[in-house]
Amino acid sequence: MSVLGFNRYGKAEVRVVHVSRGTGPDGGDQIKDWNVSSSLSGDLAATHLTGDNANVLATDTQKNTAYAFAKKLGGVEPEAFAIALAEHFVGTQEPITRARLSIEEYPWTSLPGGPHSFSRTGGVVRTTTVLHDEQLGTSVIGGLKELVVLNTTNSEFFGFPKDPYTTLSETKDRMLATQVSATWRFRGTEVEWADAYATATASLLDAFATTYSYSLQQTLYAMGERILADVPEICEVRLALPNKHHFLVDLEPFDLTNDNEVYYAADRPYGLIEGYVLADDAPDAGIAWT
């Protein structure tokens, strides 16, 4: 005999681009470029077990709602948009008891040549996830991904265990590079979202730049610790840091010395360092990461 377990459904990767006309610092336009995914759960057993769709809000409707809310709410921050959309789905669909909204935001920079011209800056992607449960309330997760950072020096790695399979040499001077994926949990929903994101990002970057690193694990903790110190609205930071290895090229066959100048970048295999950093008074995570 089988039993239906946890389930949810939704519309993935709805591309929404909103232009706020004439609201920029110099009277130009502003752009919000989003990838929006919604997922709903609740009393949905019948559709799985019998094909009865009476409680199933069509995923196409979820897509259309995202577009309509983009018009209604204007150029708000992604956290505010996700909260409003999640509350709408739970509040208007009686069978739906939980909504999960995820947003990726892609950055654009205005060009000095005109108020309506932009360039995609690429690189870092801002991320937002909101979970709204009619019983448990709302949890907000912010963050970023695809942020590539590098220190040309001020990094060491030594003192690690050696066994018969160890070939890695200890080093007191290495290049340290990683592609940061970071998520942070907010204590509540009364937050200046744009300021919190800007400060958290700046704090993360400053910690990476100013920490003399003896391991990427040490750098991870420094980054999370700095975010918690600088943004009190955040109570937990989760980081995933792949070690983007750079190895010195052997130039001796060409009668040349390599004084930490010429490297080759190896894309795989790579070390993957992951960890959570929590404030000592962080509330229980509840539904935040589900």
PDB file of N, CA, C and O in Angstrom, residues 38-96:
ATOM      1  N   SER A  38       6.927  30.173  -8.650  1.00  0.00           N
ATOM      2  CA  SER A  38       5.961  30.010  -7.563  1.00  0.00           C
ATOM      3  C   SER A  38       5.670  28.531  -7.366  1.00  0.00           C
ATOM      4  O   SER A  38       5.707  27.741  -8.309  1.00  0.00           O
ATOM      5  N   SER A  39       5.393  28.157  -6.117  1.00  0.00           N
ATOM      6  CA  SER A  39       5.085  26.772  -5.790  1.00  0.00           C
ATOM      7  C   SER A  39       4.076  26.753  -4.663  1.00  0.00           C
ATOM      8  O   SER A  39       4.275  27.426  -3.637  1.00  0.00           O
ATOM      9  N   LEU A  40       2.996  25.985  -4.833  1.00  0.00           N
ATOM     10  CA  LEU A  40       1.894  25.963  -3.875  1.00  0.00           C
ATOM     11  C   LEU A  40       1.726  24.569  -3.295  1.00  0.00           C
ATOM     12  O   LEU A  40       1.948  23.559  -3.966  1.00  0.00           O
ATOM     13  N   SER A  41       1.315  24.519  -2.034  1.00  0.00           N
ATOM     14  CA  SER A  41       1.007  23.234  -1.394  1.00  0.00           C
ATOM     15  C   SER A  41      -0.194  23.420  -0.485  1.00  0.00           C
ATOM     16  O   SER A  41      -0.550  24.529  -0.105  1.00  0.00           O
ATOM     17  N   GLY A  42      -0.824  22.294  -0.146  1.00  0.00           N
ATOM     18  CA  GLY A  42      -2.030  22.335   0.685  1.00  0.00           C
ATOM     19  C   GLY A  42      -2.856  21.088   0.482  1.00  0.00           C
ATOM     20  O   GLY A  42      -2.324  19.975   0.399  1.00  0.00           O
ATOM     21  N   ASP A  43      -4.167  21.271   0.361  1.00  0.00           N
ATOM     22  CA  ASP A  43      -5.100  20.145   0.191  1.00  0.00           C
ATOM     23  C   ASP A  43      -5.144  19.744  -1.275  1.00  0.00           C
ATOM     24  O   ASP A  43      -6.046  20.135  -2.022  1.00  0.00           O
ATOM     25  N   LEU A  44      -4.157  18.955  -1.668  1.00  0.00           N
ATOM     26  CA  LEU A  44      -4.016  18.600  -3.085  1.00  0.00           C
ATOM     27  C   LEU A  44      -4.006  17.091  -3.304  1.00  0.00           C
ATOM     28  O   LEU A  44      -3.604  16.616  -4.362  1.00  0.00           O
ATOM     29  N   ALA A  45      -4.468  16.358  -2.312  1.00  0.00           N
ATOM     30  CA  ALA A  45      -4.438  14.902  -2.436  1.00  0.00           C
ATOM     31  C   ALA A  45      -5.307  14.415  -3.592  1.00  0.00           C
ATOM     32  O   ALA A  45      -4.926  13.489  -4.319  1.00  0.00           O
ATOM     33  N   ALA A  46      -6.477  15.034  -3.788  1.00  0.00           N
ATOM     34  CA  ALA A  46      -7.417  14.519  -4.778  1.00  0.00           C
ATOM     35  C   ALA A  46      -6.837  14.534  -6.185  1.00  0.00           C
ATOM     36  O   ALA A  46      -7.046  13.589  -6.964  1.00  0.00           O
ATOM     37  N   THR A  47      -6.112  15.578  -6.525  1.00  0.00           N
ATOM     38  CA  THR A  47      -5.567  15.630  -7.884  1.00  0.00           C
ATOM     39  C   THR A  47      -4.548  14.527  -8.121  1.00  0.00           C
ATOM     40  O   THR A  47      -4.426  13.996  -9.225  1.00  0.00           O
ATOM     41  N   HIS A  48      -3.790  14.143  -7.081  1.00  0.00           N
ATOM     42  CA  HIS A  48      -2.820  13.062  -7.197  1.00  0.00           C
ATOM     43  C   HIS A  48      -3.494  11.696  -7.244  1.00  0.00           C
ATOM     44  O   HIS A  48      -3.080  10.809  -7.989  1.00  0.00           O
ATOM     45  N   LEU A  49      -4.528  11.526  -6.422  1.00  0.00           N
ATOM     46  CA  LEU A  49      -5.096  10.190  -6.237  1.00  0.00           C
ATOM     47  C   LEU A  49      -6.226   9.875  -7.201  1.00  0.00           C
ATOM     48  O   LEU A  49      -6.428   8.708  -7.574  1.00  0.00           O
ATOM     49  N   THR A  50      -6.981  10.893  -7.626  1.00  0.00           N
ATOM     50  CA  THR A  50      -8.140  10.634  -8.491  1.00  0.00           C
ATOM     51  C   THR A  50      -8.162  11.491  -9.749  1.00  0.00           C
ATOM     52  O   THR A  50      -9.003  11.277 -10.619  1.00  0.00           O
ATOM     53  N   GLY A  51      -7.275  12.490  -9.827  1.00  0.00           N
ATOM     54  CA  GLY A  51      -7.305  13.387 -10.969  1.00  0.00           C
ATOM     55  C   GLY A  51      -8.315  14.509 -10.844  1.00  0.00           C
ATOM     56  O   GLY A  51      -8.558  15.248 -11.804  1.00  0.00           O
ATOM     57  N   ASP A  52      -8.898  14.690  -9.665  1.00  0.00           N
ATOM     58  CA  ASP A  52      -9.842  15.779  -9.410  1.00  0.00           C
ATOM     59  C   ASP A  52      -9.057  17.071  -9.218  1.00  0.00           C
ATOM     60  O   ASP A  52      -8.307  17.219  -8.252  1.00  0.00           O
ATOM     61  N   ASN A  53      -9.251  18.039 -10.118  1.00  0.00           N
ATOM     62  CA  ASN A  53      -8.463  19.271 -10.113  1.00  0.00           C
ATOM     63  C   ASN A  53      -9.182  20.455  -9.467  1.00  0.00           C
ATOM     64  O   ASN A  53      -8.786  21.616  -9.681  1.00  0.00           O
ATOM     65  N   ALA A  54     -10.202  20.193  -8.644  1.00  0.00           N
ATOM     66  CA  ALA A  54     -11.005  21.274  -8.084  1.00  0.00           C
ATOM     67  C   ALA A  54     -10.183  22.210  -7.195  1.00  0.00           C
ATOM     68  O   ALA A  54     -10.538  23.382  -7.036  1.00  0.00           O
ATOM     69  N   ASN A  55      -9.101  21.724  -6.618  1.00  0.00           N
ATOM     70  CA  ASN A  55      -8.284  22.553  -5.722  1.00  0.00           C
ATOM     71  C   ASN A  55      -6.995  23.057  -6.373  1.00  0.00           C
ATOM     72  O   ASN A  55      -6.154  23.643  -5.692  1.00  0.00           O
ATOM     73  N   VAL A  56      -6.857  22.831  -7.662  1.00  0.00           N
ATOM     74  CA  VAL A  56      -5.593  23.129  -8.346  1.00  0.00           C
ATOM     75  C   VAL A  56      -5.691  24.453  -9.099  1.00  0.00           C
ATOM     76  O   VAL A  56      -6.358  24.530 -10.144  1.00  0.00           O
ATOM     77  N   LEU A  57      -5.066  25.481  -8.574  1.00  0.00           N
ATOM     78  CA  LEU A  57      -4.957  26.743  -9.307  1.00  0.00           C
ATOM     79  C   LEU A  57      -3.947  26.531 -10.433  1.00  0.00           C
ATOM     80  O   LEU A  57      -2.786  26.198 -10.180  1.00  0.00           O
ATOM     81  N   ALA A  58      -4.379  26.717 -11.665  1.00  0.00           N
ATOM     82  CA  ALA A  58      -3.520  26.399 -12.807  1.00  0.00           C
ATOM     83  C   ALA A  58      -2.196  27.145 -12.736  1.00  0.00           C
ATOM     84  O   ALA A  58      -2.137  28.306 -12.312  1.00  0.00           O
ATOM     85  N   THR A  59      -1.148  26.466 -13.168  1.00  0.00           N
ATOM     86  CA  THR A  59       0.156  27.136 -13.173  1.00  0.00           C
ATOM     87  C   THR A  59       0.150  28.311 -14.137  1.00  0.00           C
ATOM     88  O   THR A  59       0.878  29.288 -13.928  1.00  0.00           O
ATOM     89  N   ASP A  60      -0.642  28.241 -15.187  1.00  0.00           N
ATOM     90  CA  ASP A  60      -0.740  29.380 -16.100  1.00  0.00           C
ATOM     91  C   ASP A  60      -1.329  30.594 -15.384  1.00  0.00           C
ATOM     92  O   ASP A  60      -0.923  31.736 -15.646  1.00  0.00           O
ATOM     93  N   THR A  61      -2.258  30.352 -14.470  1.00  0.00           N
ATOM     94  CA  THR A  61      -2.820  31.444 -13.669  1.00  0.00           C
ATOM     95  C   THR A  61      -1.757  32.039 -12.757  1.00  0.00           C
ATOM     96  O   THR A  61      -1.702  33.264 -12.550  1.00  0.00           O
ATOM     97  N   GLN A  62      -0.915  31.179 -12.197  1.00  0.00           N
ATOM     98  CA  GLN A  62       0.175  31.684 -11.364  1.00  0.00           C
ATOM     99  C   GLN A  62       1.098  32.599 -12.176  1.00  0.00           C
ATOM    100  O   GLN A  62       1.542  33.643 -11.690  1.00  0.00           O
ATOM    101  N   LYS A  63       1.384  32.212 -13.400  1.00  0.00           N
ATOM    102  CA  LYS A  63       2.199  33.060 -14.292  1.00  0.00           C
ATOM    103  C   LYS A  63       1.528  34.407 -14.529  1.00  0.00           C
ATOM    104  O   LYS A  63       2.165  35.468 -14.397  1.00  0.00           O
ATOM    105  N   ASN A  64       0.243  34.377 -14.874  1.00  0.00           N
ATOM    106  CA  ASN A  64      -0.466  35.622 -15.149  1.00  0.00           C
ATOM    107  C   ASN A  64      -0.537  36.521 -13.926  1.00  0.00           C
ATOM    108  O   ASN A  64      -0.476  37.757 -14.032  1.00  0.00           O
ATOM    109  N   THR A  65      -0.658  35.916 -12.747  1.00  0.00           N
ATOM    110  CA  THR A  65      -0.710  36.695 -11.511  1.00  0.00           C
ATOM    111  C   THR A  65       0.610  37.425 -11.285  1.00  0.00           C
ATOM    112  O   THR A  65       0.628  38.581 -10.825  1.00  0.00           O
ATOM    113  N   ALA A  66       1.721  36.783 -11.606  1.00  0.00           N
ATOM    114  CA  ALA A  66       3.023  37.437 -11.471  1.00  0.00           C
ATOM    115  C   ALA A  66       3.100  38.675 -12.349  1.00  0.00           C
ATOM    116  O   ALA A  66       3.577  39.739 -11.913  1.00  0.00           O
ATOM    117  N   TYR A  67       2.618  38.571 -13.578  1.00  0.00           N
ATOM    118  CA  TYR A  67       2.636  39.734 -14.468  1.00  0.00           C
ATOM    119  C   TYR A  67       1.714  40.842 -13.954  1.00  0.00           C
ATOM    120  O   TYR A  67       2.073  42.029 -13.971  1.00  0.00           O
ATOM    121  N   ALA A  68       0.531  40.461 -13.475  1.00  0.00           N
ATOM    122  CA  ALA A  68      -0.421  41.456 -12.986  1.00  0.00           C
ATOM    123  C   ALA A  68       0.125  42.170 -11.751  1.00  0.00           C
ATOM    124  O   ALA A  68      -0.013  43.399 -11.611  1.00  0.00           O
ATOM    125  N   PHE A  69       0.765  41.434 -10.852  1.00  0.00           N
ATOM    126  CA  PHE A  69       1.321  42.054  -9.647  1.00  0.00           C
ATOM    127  C   PHE A  69       2.511  42.950  -9.988  1.00  0.00           C
ATOM    128  O   PHE A  69       2.769  43.923  -9.277  1.00  0.00           O
ATOM    129  N   ALA A  70       3.242  42.617 -11.054  1.00  0.00           N
ATOM    130  CA  ALA A  70       4.326  43.505 -11.482  1.00  0.00           C
ATOM    131  C   ALA A  70       3.767  44.872 -11.847  1.00  0.00           C
ATOM    132  O   ALA A  70       4.378  45.914 -11.546  1.00  0.00           O
ATOM    133  N   LYS A  71       2.605  44.885 -12.488  1.00  0.00           N
ATOM    134  CA  LYS A  71       1.960  46.145 -12.827  1.00  0.00           C
ATOM    135  C   LYS A  71       1.416  46.838 -11.585  1.00  0.00           C
ATOM    136  O   LYS A  71       1.616  48.049 -11.370  1.00  0.00           O
ATOM    137  N   LYS A  72       0.745  46.080 -10.712  1.00  0.00           N
ATOM    138  CA  LYS A  72       0.108  46.667  -9.529  1.00  0.00           C
ATOM    139  C   LYS A  72       1.122  47.236  -8.542  1.00  0.00           C
ATOM    140  O   LYS A  72       0.916  48.308  -7.967  1.00  0.00           O
ATOM    141  N   LEU A  73       2.226  46.519  -8.338  1.00  0.00           N
ATOM    142  CA  LEU A  73       3.180  46.902  -7.297  1.00  0.00           C
ATOM    143  C   LEU A  73       4.282  47.821  -7.799  1.00  0.00           C
ATOM    144  O   LEU A  73       4.947  48.483  -7.008  1.00  0.00           O
ATOM    145  N   GLY A  74       4.502  47.826  -9.111  1.00  0.00           N
ATOM    146  CA  GLY A  74       5.559  48.674  -9.651  1.00  0.00           C
ATOM    147  C   GLY A  74       6.939  48.121  -9.352  1.00  0.00           C
ATOM    148  O   GLY A  74       7.111  46.939  -9.071  1.00  0.00           O
ATOM    149  N   GLY A  75       7.940  48.990  -9.355  1.00  0.00           N
ATOM    150  CA  GLY A  75       9.327  48.551  -9.228  1.00  0.00           C
ATOM    151  C   GLY A  75       9.764  48.344  -7.789  1.00  0.00           C
ATOM    152  O   GLY A  75      10.728  48.960  -7.328  1.00  0.00           O
ATOM    153  N   VAL A  76       9.077  47.450  -7.074  1.00  0.00           N
ATOM    154  CA  VAL A  76       9.421  47.182  -5.676  1.00  0.00           C
ATOM    155  C   VAL A  76      10.622  46.240  -5.603  1.00  0.00           C
ATOM    156  O   VAL A  76      11.063  45.672  -6.606  1.00  0.00           O
ATOM    157  N   GLU A  77      11.139  46.058  -4.386  1.00  0.00           N
ATOM    158  CA  GLU A  77      12.209  45.097  -4.183  1.00  0.00           C
ATOM    159  C   GLU A  77      11.659  43.677  -4.294  1.00  0.00           C
ATOM    160  O   GLU A  77      10.471  43.438  -4.039  1.00  0.00           O
ATOM    161  N   PRO A  78      12.499  42.711  -4.701  1.00  0.00           N
ATOM    162  CA  PRO A  78      11.991  41.355  -4.921  1.00  0.00           C
ATOM    163  C   PRO A  78      11.384  40.719  -3.675  1.00  0.00           C
ATOM    164  O   PRO A  78      10.438  39.927  -3.783  1.00  0.00           O
ATOM    165  N   GLU A  79      11.913  41.057  -2.482  1.00  0.00           N
ATOM    166  CA  GLU A  79      11.333  40.503  -1.257  1.00  0.00           C
ATOM    167  C   GLU A  79       9.883  40.959  -1.083  1.00  0.00           C
ATOM    168  O   GLU A  79       9.004  40.154  -0.739  1.00  0.00           O
ATOM    169  N   ALA A  80       9.632  42.247  -1.308  1.00  0.00           N
ATOM    170  CA  ALA A  80       8.274  42.780  -1.171  1.00  0.00           C
ATOM    171  C   ALA A  80       7.343  42.155  -2.200  1.00  0.00           C
ATOM    172  O   ALA A  80       6.179  41.833  -1.899  1.00  0.00           O
ATOM    173  N   PHE A  81       7.825  41.977  -3.411  1.00  0.00           N
ATOM    174  CA  PHE A  81       7.018  41.356  -4.460  1.00  0.00           C
ATOM    175  C   PHE A  81       6.672  39.920  -4.092  1.00  0.00           C
ATOM    176  O   PHE A  81       5.518  39.482  -4.211  1.00  0.00           O
ATOM    177  N   ALA A  82       7.666  39.160  -3.634  1.00  0.00           N
ATOM    178  CA  ALA A  82       7.438  37.757  -3.305  1.00  0.00           C
ATOM    179  C   ALA A  82       6.487  37.608  -2.125  1.00  0.00           C
ATOM    180  O   ALA A  82       5.622  36.711  -2.124  1.00  0.00           O
ATOM    181  N   ILE A  83       6.618  38.466  -1.119  1.00  0.00           N
ATOM    182  CA  ILE A  83       5.705  38.406   0.028  1.00  0.00           C
ATOM    183  C   ILE A  83       4.277  38.660  -0.423  1.00  0.00           C
ATOM    184  O   ILE A  83       3.352  37.921  -0.052  1.00  0.00           O
ATOM    185  N   ALA A  84       4.077  39.680  -1.233  1.00  0.00           N
ATOM    186  CA  ALA A  84       2.728  40.015  -1.695  1.00  0.00           C
ATOM    187  C   ALA A  84       2.125  38.883  -2.520  1.00  0.00           C
ATOM    188  O   ALA A  84       0.943  38.531  -2.351  1.00  0.00           O
ATOM    189  N   LEU A  85       2.909  38.289  -3.380  1.00  0.00           N
ATOM    190  CA  LEU A  85       2.397  37.221  -4.236  1.00  0.00           C
ATOM    191  C   LEU A  85       2.080  35.973  -3.412  1.00  0.00           C
ATOM    192  O   LEU A  85       1.043  35.324  -3.613  1.00  0.00           O
ATOM    193  N   ALA A  86       2.960  35.632  -2.474  1.00  0.00           N
ATOM    194  CA  ALA A  86       2.729  34.457  -1.629  1.00  0.00           C
ATOM    195  C   ALA A  86       1.470  34.631  -0.783  1.00  0.00           C
ATOM    196  O   ALA A  86       0.644  33.710  -0.663  1.00  0.00           O
ATOM    197  N   GLU A  87       1.321  35.808  -0.181  1.00  0.00           N
ATOM    198  CA  GLU A  87       0.131  36.067   0.632  1.00  0.00           C
ATOM    199  C   GLU A  87      -1.135  36.035  -0.215  1.00  0.00           C
ATOM    200  O   GLU A  87      -2.192  35.570   0.247  1.00  0.00           O
ATOM    201  N   HIS A  88      -1.057  36.484  -1.451  1.00  0.00           N
ATOM    202  CA  HIS A  88      -2.213  36.454  -2.341  1.00  0.00           C
ATOM    203  C   HIS A  88      -2.661  35.024  -2.615  1.00  0.00           C
ATOM    204  O   HIS A  88      -3.859  34.708  -2.508  1.00  0.00           O
ATOM    205  N   PHE A  89      -1.729  34.152  -2.952  1.00  0.00           N
ATOM    206  CA  PHE A  89      -2.119  32.775  -3.286  1.00  0.00           C
ATOM    207  C   PHE A  89      -2.738  32.064  -2.087  1.00  0.00           C
ATOM    208  O   PHE A  89      -3.753  31.379  -2.209  1.00  0.00           O
ATOM    209  N   VAL A  90      -2.154  32.234  -0.908  1.00  0.00           N
ATOM    210  CA  VAL A  90      -2.696  31.571   0.286  1.00  0.00           C
ATOM    211  C   VAL A  90      -4.011  32.225   0.719  1.00  0.00           C
ATOM    212  O   VAL A  90      -4.943  31.537   1.147  1.00  0.00           O
ATOM    213  N   GLY A  91      -4.099  33.531   0.567  1.00  0.00           N
ATOM    214  CA  GLY A  91      -5.284  34.245   1.025  1.00  0.00           C
ATOM    215  C   GLY A  91      -6.501  34.100   0.134  1.00  0.00           C
ATOM    216  O   GLY A  91      -7.636  34.266   0.601  1.00  0.00           O
ATOM    217  N   THR A  92      -6.285  33.801  -1.160  1.00  0.00           N
ATOM    218  CA  THR A  92      -7.416  33.732  -2.093  1.00  0.00           C
ATOM    219  C   THR A  92      -7.795  32.311  -2.492  1.00  0.00           C
ATOM    220  O   THR A  92      -8.873  32.111  -3.058  1.00  0.00           O
ATOM    221  N   GLN A  93      -6.956  31.343  -2.205  1.00  0.00           N
ATOM    222  CA  GLN A  93      -7.237  29.948  -2.572  1.00  0.00           C
ATOM    223  C   GLN A  93      -7.350  29.121  -1.294  1.00  0.00           C
ATOM    224  O   GLN A  93      -6.349  28.769  -0.673  1.00  0.00           O
ATOM    225  N   GLU A  94      -8.558  28.818  -0.885  1.00  0.00           N
ATOM    226  CA  GLU A  94      -8.783  28.140   0.402  1.00  0.00           C
ATOM    227  C   GLU A  94      -8.012  26.831   0.548  1.00  0.00           C
ATOM    228  O   GLU A  94      -7.470  26.549   1.626  1.00  0.00           O
ATOM    229  N   PRO A  95      -7.892  26.006  -0.495  1.00  0.00           N
ATOM    230  CA  PRO A  95      -7.157  24.736  -0.325  1.00  0.00           C
ATOM    231  C   PRO A  95      -5.651  24.932  -0.166  1.00  0.00           C
ATOM    232  O   PRO A  95      -4.956  24.035   0.305  1.00  0.00           O
ATOM    233  N   ILE A  96      -5.141  26.095  -0.566  1.00  0.00           N
ATOM    234  CA  ILE A  96      -3.697  26.338  -0.530  1.00  0.00           C
ATOM    235  C   ILE A  96      -3.313  26.907   0.831  1.00  0.00           C
ATOM    236  O   ILE A  96      -3.805  27.958   1.238  1.00  0.00           O
TER     237      ILE A  96
END
